[in-house]
Coordinates of C-alpha atoms and ligand atoms in Angstrom, one line a residue:
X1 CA 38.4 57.2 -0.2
X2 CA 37.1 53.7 0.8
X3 CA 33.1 53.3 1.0
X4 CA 32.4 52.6 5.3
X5 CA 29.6 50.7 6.5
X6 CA 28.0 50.1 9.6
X7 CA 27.4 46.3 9.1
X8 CA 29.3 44.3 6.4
X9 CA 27.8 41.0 5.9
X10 CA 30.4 38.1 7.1
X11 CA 31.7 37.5 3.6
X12 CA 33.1 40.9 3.5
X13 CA 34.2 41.5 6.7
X14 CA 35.9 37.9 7.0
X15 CA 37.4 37.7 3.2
X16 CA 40.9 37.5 4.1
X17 CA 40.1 34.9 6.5
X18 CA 37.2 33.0 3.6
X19 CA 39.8 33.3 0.7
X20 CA 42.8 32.0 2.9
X21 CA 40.5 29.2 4.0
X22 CA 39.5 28.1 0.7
X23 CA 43.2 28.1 -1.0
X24 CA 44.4 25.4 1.7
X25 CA 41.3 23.7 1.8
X26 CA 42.2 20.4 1.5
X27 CA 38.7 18.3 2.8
X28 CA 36.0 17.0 1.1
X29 CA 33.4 19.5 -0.5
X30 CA 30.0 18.6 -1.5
X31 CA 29.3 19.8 -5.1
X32 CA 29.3 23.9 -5.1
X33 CA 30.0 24.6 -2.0
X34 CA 32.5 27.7 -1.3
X35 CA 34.4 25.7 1.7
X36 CA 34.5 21.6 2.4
X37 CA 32.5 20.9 6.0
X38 CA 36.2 20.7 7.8
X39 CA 36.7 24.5 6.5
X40 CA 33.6 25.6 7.3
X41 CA 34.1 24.1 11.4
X42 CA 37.2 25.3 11.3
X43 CA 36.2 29.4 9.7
X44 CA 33.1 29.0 12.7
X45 CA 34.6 27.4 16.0
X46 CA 38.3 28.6 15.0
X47 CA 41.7 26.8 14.7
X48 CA 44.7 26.8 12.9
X49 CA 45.6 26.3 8.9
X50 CA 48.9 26.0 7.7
X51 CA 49.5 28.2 4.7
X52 CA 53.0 28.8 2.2
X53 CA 53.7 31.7 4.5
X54 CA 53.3 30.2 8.1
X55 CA 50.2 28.6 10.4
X56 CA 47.5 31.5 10.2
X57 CA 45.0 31.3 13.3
X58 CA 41.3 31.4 11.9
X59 CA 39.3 33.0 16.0
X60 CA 36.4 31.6 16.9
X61 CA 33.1 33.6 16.3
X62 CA 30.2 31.1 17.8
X63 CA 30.9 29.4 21.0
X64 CA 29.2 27.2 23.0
X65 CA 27.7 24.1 21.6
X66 CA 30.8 22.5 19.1
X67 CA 29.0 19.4 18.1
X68 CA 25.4 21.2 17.1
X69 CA 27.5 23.5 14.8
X70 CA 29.2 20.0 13.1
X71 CA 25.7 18.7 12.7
X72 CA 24.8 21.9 11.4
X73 CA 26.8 21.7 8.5
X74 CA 26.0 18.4 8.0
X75 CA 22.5 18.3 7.8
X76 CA 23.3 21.4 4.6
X77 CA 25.4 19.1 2.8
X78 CA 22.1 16.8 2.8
X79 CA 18.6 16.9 1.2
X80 CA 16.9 18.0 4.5
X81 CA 16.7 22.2 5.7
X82 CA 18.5 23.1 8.7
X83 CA 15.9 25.2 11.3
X84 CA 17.5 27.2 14.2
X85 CA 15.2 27.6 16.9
X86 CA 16.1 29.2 20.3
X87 CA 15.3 32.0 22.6
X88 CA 15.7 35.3 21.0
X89 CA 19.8 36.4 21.5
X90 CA 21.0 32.7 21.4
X91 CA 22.9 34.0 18.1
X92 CA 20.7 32.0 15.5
X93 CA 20.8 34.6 13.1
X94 CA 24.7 34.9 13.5
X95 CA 25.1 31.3 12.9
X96 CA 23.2 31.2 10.0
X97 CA 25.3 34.0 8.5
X98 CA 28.1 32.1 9.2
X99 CA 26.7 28.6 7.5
X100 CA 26.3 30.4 4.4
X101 CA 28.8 32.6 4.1
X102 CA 31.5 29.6 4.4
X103 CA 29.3 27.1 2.8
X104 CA 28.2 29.2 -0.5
X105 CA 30.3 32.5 -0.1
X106 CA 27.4 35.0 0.5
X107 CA 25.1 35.4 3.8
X108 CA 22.7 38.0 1.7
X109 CA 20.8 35.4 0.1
X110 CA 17.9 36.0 2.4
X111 CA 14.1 35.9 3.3
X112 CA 12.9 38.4 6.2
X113 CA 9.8 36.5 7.6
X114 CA 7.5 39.1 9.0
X115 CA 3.4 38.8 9.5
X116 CA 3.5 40.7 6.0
X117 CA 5.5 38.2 4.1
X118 CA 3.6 36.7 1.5
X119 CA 3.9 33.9 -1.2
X120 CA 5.4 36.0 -4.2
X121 CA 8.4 37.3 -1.7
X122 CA 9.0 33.5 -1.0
X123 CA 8.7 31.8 -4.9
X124 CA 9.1 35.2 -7.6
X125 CA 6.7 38.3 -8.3
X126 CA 6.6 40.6 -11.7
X127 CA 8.3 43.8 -12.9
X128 CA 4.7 45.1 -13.7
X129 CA 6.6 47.6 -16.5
X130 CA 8.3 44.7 -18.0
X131 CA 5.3 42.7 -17.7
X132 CA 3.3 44.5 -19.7
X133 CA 5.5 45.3 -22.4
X134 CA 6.7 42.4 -23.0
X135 CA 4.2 39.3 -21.8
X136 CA 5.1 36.8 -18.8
X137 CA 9.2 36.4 -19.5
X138 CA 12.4 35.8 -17.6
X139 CA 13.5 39.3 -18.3
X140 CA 9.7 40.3 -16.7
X141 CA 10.6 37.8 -13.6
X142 CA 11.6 39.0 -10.4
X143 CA 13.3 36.1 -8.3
X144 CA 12.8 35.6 -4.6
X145 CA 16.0 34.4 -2.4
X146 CA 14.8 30.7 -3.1
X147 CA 14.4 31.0 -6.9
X148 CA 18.3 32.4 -7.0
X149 CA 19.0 29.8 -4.7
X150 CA 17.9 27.0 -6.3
X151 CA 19.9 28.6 -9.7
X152 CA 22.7 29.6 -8.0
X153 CA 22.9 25.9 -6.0
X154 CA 23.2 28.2 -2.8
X155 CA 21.4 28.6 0.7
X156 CA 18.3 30.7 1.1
X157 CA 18.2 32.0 4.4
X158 CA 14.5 32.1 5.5
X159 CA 14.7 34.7 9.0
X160 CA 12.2 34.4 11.6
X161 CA 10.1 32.1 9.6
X162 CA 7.2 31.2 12.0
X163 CA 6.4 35.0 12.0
X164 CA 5.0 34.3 8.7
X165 CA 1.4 32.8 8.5
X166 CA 1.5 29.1 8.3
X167 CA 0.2 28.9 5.2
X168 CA 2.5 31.5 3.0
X169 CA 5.3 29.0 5.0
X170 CA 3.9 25.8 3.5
X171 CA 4.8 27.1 0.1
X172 CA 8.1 25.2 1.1
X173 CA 6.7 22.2 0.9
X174 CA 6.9 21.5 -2.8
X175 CA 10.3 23.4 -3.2
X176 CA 11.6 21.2 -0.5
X177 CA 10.1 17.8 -1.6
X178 CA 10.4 18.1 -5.2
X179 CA 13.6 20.5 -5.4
X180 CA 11.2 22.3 -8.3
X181 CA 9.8 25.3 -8.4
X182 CA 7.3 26.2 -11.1
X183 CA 6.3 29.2 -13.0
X184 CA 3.2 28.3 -14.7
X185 CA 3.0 31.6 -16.6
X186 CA 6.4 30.7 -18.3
X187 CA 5.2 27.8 -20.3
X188 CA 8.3 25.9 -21.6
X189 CA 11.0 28.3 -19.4
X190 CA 8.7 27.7 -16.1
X191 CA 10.3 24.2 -14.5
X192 CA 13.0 25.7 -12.1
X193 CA 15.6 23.0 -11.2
X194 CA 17.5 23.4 -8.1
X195 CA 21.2 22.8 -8.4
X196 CA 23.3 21.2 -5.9
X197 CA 24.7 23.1 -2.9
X198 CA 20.9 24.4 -2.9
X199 CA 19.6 24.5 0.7
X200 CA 17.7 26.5 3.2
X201 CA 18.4 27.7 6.3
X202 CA 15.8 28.9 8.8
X203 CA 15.5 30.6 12.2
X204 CA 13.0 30.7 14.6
X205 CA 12.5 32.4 17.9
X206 CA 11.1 30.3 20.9
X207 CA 9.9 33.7 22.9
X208 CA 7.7 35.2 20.2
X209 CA 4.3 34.0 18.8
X210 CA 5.4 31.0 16.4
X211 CA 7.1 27.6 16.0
X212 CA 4.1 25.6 16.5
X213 CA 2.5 27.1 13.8
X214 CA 4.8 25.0 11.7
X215 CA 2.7 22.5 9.5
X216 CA 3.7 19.1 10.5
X217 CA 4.4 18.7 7.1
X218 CA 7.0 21.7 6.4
X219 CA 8.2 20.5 10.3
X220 CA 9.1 17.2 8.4
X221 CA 11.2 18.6 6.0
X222 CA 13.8 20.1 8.3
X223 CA 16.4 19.2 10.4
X224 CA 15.9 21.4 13.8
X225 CA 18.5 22.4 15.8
X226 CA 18.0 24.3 19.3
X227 CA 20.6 27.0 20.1
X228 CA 21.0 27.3 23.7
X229 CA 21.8 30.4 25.6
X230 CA 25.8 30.1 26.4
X231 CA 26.1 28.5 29.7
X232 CA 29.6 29.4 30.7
X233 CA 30.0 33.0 32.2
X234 CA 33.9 33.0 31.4
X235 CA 32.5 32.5 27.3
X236 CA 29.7 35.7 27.9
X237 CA 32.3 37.7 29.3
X238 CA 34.5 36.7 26.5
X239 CA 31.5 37.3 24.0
X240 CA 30.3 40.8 25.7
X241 CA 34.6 42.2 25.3
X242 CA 34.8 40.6 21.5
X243 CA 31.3 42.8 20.7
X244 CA 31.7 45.8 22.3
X245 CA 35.1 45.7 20.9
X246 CA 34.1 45.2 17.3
X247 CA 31.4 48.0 17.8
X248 CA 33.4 50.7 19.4
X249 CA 36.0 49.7 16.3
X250 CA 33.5 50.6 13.9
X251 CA 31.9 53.5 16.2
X252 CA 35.3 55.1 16.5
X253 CA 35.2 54.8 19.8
X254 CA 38.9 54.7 20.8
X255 CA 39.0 53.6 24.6
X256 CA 40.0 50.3 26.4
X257 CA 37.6 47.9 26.6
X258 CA 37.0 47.6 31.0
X259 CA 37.3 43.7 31.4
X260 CA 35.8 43.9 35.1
X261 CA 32.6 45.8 33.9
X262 CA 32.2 43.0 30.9
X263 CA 32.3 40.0 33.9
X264 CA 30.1 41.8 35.9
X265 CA 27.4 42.5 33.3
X266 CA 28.1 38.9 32.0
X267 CA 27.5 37.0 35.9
X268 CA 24.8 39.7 36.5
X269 CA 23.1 38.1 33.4
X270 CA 23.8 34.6 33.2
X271 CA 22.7 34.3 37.3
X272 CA 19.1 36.1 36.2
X273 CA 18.7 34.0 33.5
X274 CA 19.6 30.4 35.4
X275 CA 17.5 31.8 38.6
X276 CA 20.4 31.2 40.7
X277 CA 23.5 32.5 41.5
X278 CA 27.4 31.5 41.9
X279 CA 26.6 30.9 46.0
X280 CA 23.6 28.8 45.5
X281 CA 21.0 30.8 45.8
X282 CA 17.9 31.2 44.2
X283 CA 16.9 34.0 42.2
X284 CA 13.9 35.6 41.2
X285 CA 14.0 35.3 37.1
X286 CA 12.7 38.4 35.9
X287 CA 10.2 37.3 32.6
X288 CA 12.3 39.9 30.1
X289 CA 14.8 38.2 27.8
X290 CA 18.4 38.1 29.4
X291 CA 20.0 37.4 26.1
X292 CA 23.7 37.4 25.6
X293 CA 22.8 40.0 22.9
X294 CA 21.3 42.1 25.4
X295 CA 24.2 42.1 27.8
X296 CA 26.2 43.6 24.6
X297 CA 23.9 46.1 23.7
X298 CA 23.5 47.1 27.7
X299 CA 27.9 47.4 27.7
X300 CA 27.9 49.2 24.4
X301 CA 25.7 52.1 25.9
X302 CA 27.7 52.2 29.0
X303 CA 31.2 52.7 26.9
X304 CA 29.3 55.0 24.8
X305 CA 28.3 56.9 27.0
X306 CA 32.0 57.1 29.2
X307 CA 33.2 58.0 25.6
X308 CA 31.1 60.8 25.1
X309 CA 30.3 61.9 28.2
X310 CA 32.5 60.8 30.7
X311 CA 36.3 61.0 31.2
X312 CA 36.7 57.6 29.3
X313 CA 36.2 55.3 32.6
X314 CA 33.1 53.1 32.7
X315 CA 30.3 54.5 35.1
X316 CA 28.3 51.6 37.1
X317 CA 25.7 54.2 37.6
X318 CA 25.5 54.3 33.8
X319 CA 25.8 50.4 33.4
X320 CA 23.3 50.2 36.3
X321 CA 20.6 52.2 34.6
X322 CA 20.9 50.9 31.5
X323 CA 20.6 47.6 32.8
X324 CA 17.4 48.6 34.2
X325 CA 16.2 50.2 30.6
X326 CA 16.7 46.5 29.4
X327 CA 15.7 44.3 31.8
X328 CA 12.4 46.7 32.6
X329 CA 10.8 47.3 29.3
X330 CA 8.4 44.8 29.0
X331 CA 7.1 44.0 32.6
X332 CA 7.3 46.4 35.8
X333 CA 7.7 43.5 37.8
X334 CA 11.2 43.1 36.8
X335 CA 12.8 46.1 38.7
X336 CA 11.4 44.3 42.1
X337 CA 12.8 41.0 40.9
X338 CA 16.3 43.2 40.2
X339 CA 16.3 45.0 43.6
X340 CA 16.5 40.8 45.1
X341 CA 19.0 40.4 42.8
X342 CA 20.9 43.3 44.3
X343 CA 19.8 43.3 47.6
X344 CA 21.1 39.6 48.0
X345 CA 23.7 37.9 45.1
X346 CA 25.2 41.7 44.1
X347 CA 25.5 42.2 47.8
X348 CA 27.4 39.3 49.0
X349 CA 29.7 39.7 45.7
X350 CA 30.6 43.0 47.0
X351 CA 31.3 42.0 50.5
X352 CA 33.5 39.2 49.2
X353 CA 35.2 40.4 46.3
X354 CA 35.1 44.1 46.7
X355 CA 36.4 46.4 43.8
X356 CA 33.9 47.2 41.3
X357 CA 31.5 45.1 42.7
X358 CA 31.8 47.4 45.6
X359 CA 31.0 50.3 43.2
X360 CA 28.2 47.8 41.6
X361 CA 26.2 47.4 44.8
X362 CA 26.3 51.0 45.8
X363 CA 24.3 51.8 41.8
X364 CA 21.3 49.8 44.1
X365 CA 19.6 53.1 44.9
X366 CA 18.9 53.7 41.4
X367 CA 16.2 50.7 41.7
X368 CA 14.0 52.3 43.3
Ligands
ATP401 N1 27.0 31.4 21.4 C1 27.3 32.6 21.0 N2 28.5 32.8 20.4 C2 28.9 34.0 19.9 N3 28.1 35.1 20.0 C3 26.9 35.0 20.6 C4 26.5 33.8 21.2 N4 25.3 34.0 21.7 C5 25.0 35.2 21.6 N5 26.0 35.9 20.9 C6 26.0 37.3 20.6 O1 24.6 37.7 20.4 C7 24.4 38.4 19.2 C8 23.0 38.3 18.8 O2 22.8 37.2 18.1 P1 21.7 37.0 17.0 O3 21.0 38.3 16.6 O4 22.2 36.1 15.9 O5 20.6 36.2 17.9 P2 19.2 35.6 17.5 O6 19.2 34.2 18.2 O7 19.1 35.5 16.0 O8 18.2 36.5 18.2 P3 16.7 36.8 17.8 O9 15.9 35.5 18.2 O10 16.3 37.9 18.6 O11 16.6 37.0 16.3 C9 25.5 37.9 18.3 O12 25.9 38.9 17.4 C10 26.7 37.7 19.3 O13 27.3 38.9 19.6
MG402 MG1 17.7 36.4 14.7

């Protein structure tokens, strides 16, 4: 029986779509590289390649901002790192999954920045066994993601890097500079080349403690690149129905996806998050994050829940109070700013467009 897993990384769940990609790959490919720059737009943003059996459509899987996803891959194929910074739920991480799965072939390659990170997770550490038996060796080495990088000539993707004390960070500097890493206690074996098609790729979130911690000097050394928050509610909808979809796939969960739930959750979302709503008027922005990632998370409970507790129909009750679970966990002040947002935008939507809406504005009793 085939192995399942919760969360394949993007160059297992996508291989049809990766090794289709690269046989009709007919663009320009920098040296190692898994995919040329025109495959790798085309395997991110989605299109059409023509193969010996017929045009196969590649869907999109990042939408928004088209050009900052071009100069994305662009800035890889140079000297110069690529940093994604953003608000948390912007899909940073996801992008840079994507980068290096269809730039390299693998996404795995990959640094968790944490307050606990230090130097010897970023540049190599000993097997302390090996160590002592046999002396400082490359058997006794353990590699970091950026020493295999810089072998392999693929991307090291450094996650949440300004959670990591600015000084542990800077041990990019030289790596990035020099493209040389060195080993001191390897004597002749200890001058690590990078190959080309090395790179790294970090992320860094706006909300939490962090990106002006960056050294001026490590700052220098990267290309940044802000994600925004998708600005289109017909896109969040489309996002929130492609997530929840791919999660109740791989939850089992064998119900219909309810489109009118998804745009209400997505408006509901993108209106707290602009302060304003589709009539004009302002709204109170509660301080919590109203990620796109949130909004999934927040319709994933709700089907969840109709699917193992209700008759298969999505509840707004449900969706209601686990919008209130998300919205309210950091600040009180938040279920207030909600009850406006009820009281006034949900309110008018249900006067005008009625249906669920209707059954939207009647959950408003739960905010109490
Ligand atoms: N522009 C977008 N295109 C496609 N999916 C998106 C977009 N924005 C958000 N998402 C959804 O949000 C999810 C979360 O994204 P991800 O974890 O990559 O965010 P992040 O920016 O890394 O967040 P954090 O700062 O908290 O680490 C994605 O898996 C995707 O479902
Ligand atoms: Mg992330």
């Amino acid at each position: 029986m085939d192995k399942v897993f919760i969360k394949p990384p993007v160059e297992i769940r996508c291989a049809d779509e990766l090794r289709l990609l690269r046989e009709n790959d007919t663009g320009k490919k920098p040296e190692n590289w898994f995919l040329s720059p025109k495959a790798v737009r085309t395997f991110i943003l989605g299109g059409k390649i023509k193969t010996a059996d017929g045009t196969v459509i590649i869907p999109r899987k990042f939408y928004g901002n088209d050009a900052l996803v071009e100069r994305c891959i662009i800035t890889l194929a140079g000297n110069r790192g690529l940093m994604l910074v953003g608000e948390p739920g912007t899909a940073k991480t996801m992008l840079s999954e994507l980068l290096s799965a269809a730039c390299c072939g693998i996404s795995t390659n990959t640094v968790q920045g944490t307050a606990g990170t230090t130097e010897d997770m970023i540049k190599y550490s000993w097997n302390y066994a090996l160590l002592l038996a046999k002396g400082p060796c490359r058997e006794a080495l353990v590699p970091s993601p950026l020493l295999i990088g810089m072998e392999k000539g693929i991307f090291a993707r450094f996650e949440e890097i300004t959670r990591t004390p600015a000084e542990i960070q800077d041990s990019l500097i030289s790596v990035m500079s020099d493209q040389i890493l060195n080993i001191p206690e390897l004597e002749d074996d200890g001058l690590i080349l990078a190959r080309p098609g090395f790179n790294i790729i970090g992320t860094a979130n706006t909300r939490d403690k962090g990106v002006n911690e960056m050294s001026g000097a490590l700052k220098r050394r990267f290309n940044f690149e802000t994600v925004e928050p998708v600005k289109d509610v017909r896109l969040e909808k489309e996002i929130i129905i492609r997530e929840a979809n791919d999660l109740a796939r791989s939850g089992h969960i064998d119900m219909p996806v309810n489109t009118d739930a998804a745009e209400i959750l997505a408006v509901t979302y993108h209106e707290l998050r602009e302060g304003i709503d589709s009539d004009g008027i302002v709204v109170d922005k509660p301080s919590a994050v109203m990620s796109t990632a949130e909004a999934v998370s927040v319709f994933y409970q709700t089907l969840s829940h109709a699917w193992y507790y209700g008759n298969g129909t999505v509840d707004m009750k449900i969706m209601t109070q686990n919008l209130i679970g998300a919205v309210c966990k950091e600040n009180k002040d938040d279920l207030e700013k909600l009850r406006g947002y009820f009281r006034t935008s949900v309110k008018n939507k249900s006067e005008k467009a009625g249906g669920l809406w209707k059954d939207y504005y009647a959950t408003a009793k739960l905010l109490k």
